[in-house]
Short mmCIF file of C-alpha atoms in Angstrom, two decimals:
data_model
loop_
_atom_site.label_atom_id
_atom_site.label_comp_id
_atom_site.label_asym_id
_atom_site.label_seq_id
_atom_site.Cartn_x
_atom_site.Cartn_y
_atom_site.Cartn_z
CA MET A 1 135.66 123.60 103.80
CA THR A 2 136.03 122.58 107.26
CA LEU A 3 136.34 124.69 110.66
CA ALA A 4 137.30 122.63 113.27
CA GLN A 5 137.88 123.16 117.42
CA ALA A 6 140.31 120.62 117.38
CA ASP A 7 144.22 119.36 119.24
CA ILE A 8 145.14 118.46 115.00
CA ARG A 9 147.30 116.54 116.68
CA HIS A 10 144.74 114.10 117.51
CA LEU A 11 143.24 114.30 114.50
CA PRO A 12 146.03 112.25 112.34
CA LEU A 13 145.16 114.04 108.49
CA PRO A 14 146.22 110.79 105.56
CA ALA A 15 149.60 111.63 104.46
CA GLU A 16 149.94 113.47 100.56
CA SER A 17 147.03 114.90 101.28
CA ILE A 18 147.56 118.35 101.51
CA ASP A 19 148.71 120.89 98.89
CA MET A 20 149.96 123.17 100.60
CA ILE A 21 150.15 124.96 104.80
CA PHE A 22 149.90 128.52 105.35
CA THR A 23 149.75 129.38 109.35
CA ASP A 24 151.35 131.74 112.16
CA PRO A 25 152.05 129.63 114.88
CA PRO A 26 152.40 130.70 118.82
CA TYR A 27 155.32 132.69 119.39
CA GLY A 28 157.40 132.06 122.25
CA LYS A 29 159.86 129.77 124.10
CA ALA A 30 156.91 128.04 125.19
CA THR A 31 155.45 127.05 122.27
CA LEU A 32 158.46 126.56 119.92
CA LEU A 33 158.16 123.02 119.98
CA CYS A 34 154.82 123.54 117.76
CA TYR A 35 157.51 125.01 114.99
CA GLU A 36 159.09 121.06 114.96
CA TRP A 37 155.81 119.11 115.43
CA LEU A 38 154.89 121.74 112.30
CA ALA A 39 157.74 120.98 110.23
CA GLN A 40 157.35 116.59 110.70
CA GLU A 41 153.89 116.57 110.20
CA ALA A 42 154.14 118.94 107.16
CA ALA A 43 156.96 115.89 105.84
CA ARG A 44 154.11 113.75 106.15
CA VAL A 45 150.98 114.97 105.04
CA LEU A 46 152.10 117.63 102.39
CA ARG A 47 151.99 116.07 98.87
CA PRO A 48 155.48 115.59 97.48
CA GLY A 49 156.99 119.39 96.18
CA GLY A 50 154.16 120.92 98.22
CA PHE A 51 154.97 123.84 100.36
CA VAL A 52 154.58 125.00 104.07
CA LEU A 53 154.70 128.92 104.93
CA ALA A 54 154.73 129.95 108.31
CA MET A 55 154.56 132.91 109.83
CA CYS A 56 157.89 133.67 112.55
CA GLY A 57 159.04 136.04 115.01
CA GLY A 58 162.60 136.49 115.08
CA TYR A 59 163.76 136.27 118.67
CA GLU A 60 163.74 132.55 118.23
CA LEU A 61 164.13 132.82 113.98
CA ASN A 62 167.66 130.29 114.39
CA LYS A 63 165.79 127.96 116.04
CA ILE A 64 162.86 127.73 114.04
CA ILE A 65 165.11 127.46 111.20
CA ARG A 66 167.08 124.15 112.93
CA MET A 67 163.91 122.86 113.51
CA MET A 68 162.65 122.89 110.88
CA ASP A 69 165.88 122.08 107.98
CA GLU A 70 165.75 118.58 110.01
CA HIS A 71 162.43 118.23 107.91
CA LEU A 72 161.94 119.80 104.51
CA ILE A 73 163.93 121.73 101.92
CA PHE A 74 164.39 125.19 102.61
CA TYR A 75 163.00 127.53 100.07
CA TRP A 76 163.47 131.31 101.32
CA GLU A 77 162.82 133.69 103.68
CA LEU A 78 160.08 135.68 102.48
CA HIS A 79 158.55 139.22 104.49
CA VAL A 80 155.80 141.22 104.99
CA PHE A 81 156.52 145.00 105.98
CA MET A 82 154.54 146.79 108.40
CA SER A 83 152.76 149.86 107.51
CA ASP A 84 152.72 150.90 111.20
CA VAL A 85 155.79 152.03 113.22
CA GLY A 86 156.51 148.46 114.69
CA SER A 87 157.01 147.47 118.21
CA VAL A 88 159.88 146.83 120.23
CA ILE A 89 161.12 143.29 120.90
CA TRP A 90 162.84 143.55 124.49
CA PRO A 91 165.47 142.56 125.86
CA ARG A 92 166.82 142.68 122.12
CA ARG A 93 166.03 146.03 121.94
CA VAL A 94 165.03 145.68 118.32
CA ILE A 95 162.24 147.75 116.35
CA ALA A 96 160.45 144.99 114.76
CA ARG A 97 159.02 146.38 111.25
CA ASN A 98 159.27 143.09 109.21
CA LYS A 99 157.48 140.01 109.09
CA ALA A 100 159.27 136.63 108.41
CA ILE A 101 157.51 133.74 106.57
CA LEU A 102 159.53 130.72 106.33
CA ALA A 103 159.06 129.00 103.09
CA TYR A 104 159.42 125.02 102.68
CA SER A 105 158.58 122.77 100.72
CA ASN A 106 158.02 118.97 101.57
CA GLY A 107 160.96 117.64 98.37
CA GLU A 108 161.81 119.85 95.78
CA GLY A 109 159.41 121.98 95.23
CA LEU A 110 158.73 125.41 92.77
CA ALA A 111 156.19 128.25 93.35
CA ARG A 112 153.36 128.52 90.83
CA CYS A 113 155.06 132.04 89.96
CA ASN A 114 157.32 134.34 90.51
CA VAL A 115 157.18 135.64 93.88
CA LEU A 116 158.33 139.29 95.50
CA SER A 117 160.41 138.12 98.79
CA GLY A 118 158.44 141.09 100.43
CA ILE A 119 155.33 142.56 100.35
CA LEU A 120 154.22 145.65 102.15
CA GLY A 121 151.71 144.32 104.19
CA GLY A 122 148.16 145.58 105.38
CA GLY A 123 149.13 146.18 108.75
CA ASN A 124 148.29 143.71 111.91
CA ASP A 125 144.59 142.84 111.47
CA LYS A 126 143.53 143.17 115.62
CA ARG A 127 140.14 143.48 114.94
CA TYR A 128 139.09 139.57 115.26
CA HIS A 129 142.19 138.05 117.34
CA HIS A 130 144.48 140.23 119.49
CA TRP A 131 147.33 137.99 117.00
CA GLY A 132 145.90 138.91 114.07
CA GLN A 133 147.38 139.46 110.68
CA ASP A 134 145.87 141.19 107.67
CA VAL A 135 144.10 139.24 104.59
CA GLU A 136 146.13 140.43 101.99
CA SER A 137 149.78 139.24 103.18
CA ALA A 138 148.56 135.88 103.39
CA ARG A 139 146.25 135.53 99.76
CA TYR A 140 149.18 136.63 97.96
CA TYR A 141 151.66 134.27 99.30
CA ILE A 142 149.10 131.60 99.26
CA ASP A 143 148.23 132.03 95.81
CA CYS A 144 151.75 132.32 94.86
CA PHE A 145 152.42 128.76 96.41
CA SER A 146 149.31 127.11 95.03
CA LYS A 147 147.21 126.75 92.18
CA GLY A 148 142.95 127.15 91.95
CA GLY A 149 140.97 124.06 93.70
CA ASP A 150 144.36 123.15 96.11
CA LEU A 151 144.00 122.27 99.49
CA VAL A 152 145.14 124.97 102.30
CA LEU A 153 145.76 123.32 105.77
CA ASP A 154 145.67 125.84 108.74
CA PRO A 155 146.56 124.19 112.09
CA PHE A 156 146.38 127.20 113.97
CA LEU A 157 143.40 129.17 112.53
CA GLY A 158 142.62 132.15 115.03
CA SER A 159 140.37 134.07 113.35
CA GLY A 160 140.02 132.63 110.27
CA THR A 161 142.76 134.81 108.19
CA THR A 162 143.86 131.58 106.18
CA ALA A 163 140.51 130.28 104.99
CA ILE A 164 139.30 134.30 104.17
CA ALA A 165 142.40 134.22 101.77
CA CYS A 166 141.66 130.82 100.69
CA GLU A 167 137.99 131.83 99.74
CA LEU A 168 138.41 135.18 98.07
CA ILE A 169 141.38 133.29 95.15
CA GLY A 170 139.33 129.24 95.14
CA ARG A 171 141.22 127.50 97.07
CA ARG A 172 140.11 124.76 99.55
CA TRP A 173 140.50 125.16 102.96
CA LEU A 174 140.66 123.44 106.60
CA GLY A 175 140.87 125.33 109.39
CA PHE A 176 141.75 123.99 112.95
CA ASP A 177 142.09 125.58 116.51
CA ILE A 178 142.00 124.89 120.07
CA ASP A 179 140.29 127.93 121.26
CA PRO A 180 136.17 128.00 121.37
CA SER A 181 136.49 131.49 120.92
CA ALA A 182 139.07 132.11 118.12
CA ILE A 183 136.25 129.51 116.17
CA ALA A 184 133.33 131.57 116.47
CA VAL A 185 134.94 134.63 115.82
CA SER A 186 136.30 132.52 112.03
CA ALA A 187 132.80 130.89 111.39
CA ALA A 188 131.03 134.42 112.09
CA ARG A 189 133.83 136.35 109.81
CA LEU A 190 133.38 133.95 107.01
CA ARG A 191 129.60 134.62 107.30
CA ASP A 192 129.89 138.46 107.38
CA ALA A 193 132.73 138.21 104.91
CA GLU A 194 131.75 139.64 101.33
CA ILE A 195 133.70 136.98 99.01
CA PRO A 196 132.76 136.41 95.42
CA TYR A 197 131.15 133.31 94.44
CA GLN A 198 133.51 130.61 93.61
CA GLY A 199 130.96 127.64 92.75
CA THR A 200 130.63 124.50 95.21
CA MET A 201 132.92 126.71 97.67
CA PHE A 202 131.18 127.06 101.20
CA SER A 203 132.49 126.78 105.08
CA GLN A 204 131.06 124.34 107.56
CA GLU A 205 131.93 124.08 111.33
CA ILE A 206 131.96 120.99 113.00
CA ASN A 207 133.71 120.23 116.47
CA ALA A 208 136.08 117.62 116.68
#
């Protein structure tokens, strides 16, 4: 497996080389174009029928959907419901108690199994990253939209949640982040995680 400090935009991956993308891009108006890049890149690197699942905040959800609709086929809007009280989104005065995950396919695709449209997540996990998400939710949806041995990409890896989830269920993975501290945390987290043995699975830290 590959863990790299890099701006993935400068590391073009081979076309149709990825089975699934699962990621949590940065939120906010300043980084909204991350989703447009994600949709364009997903259309290039995903195999036909492969899925991209992207977490997103509700404030700019309509804009994100329009961006992704330009390049991919909408599959479903999934939700992870928070186990805590939620947070107030200003200036809308909305108490957000769920996280949307947009599922799109590159061409016509079908989930591996029946999928719950909403699950109760384990809560935002801030132990490793200030925007950290729980492993349980990532593990569930990666399992539903990929099969054993598939290659899963996370271009905004953060503290390594996607990598941990993939290791737990026997998926290969590629993880990138521009923040060196995030990569260091991910590497340490992978070393310390209690992960069942998956044959030849391993983690490798590289710099690019």
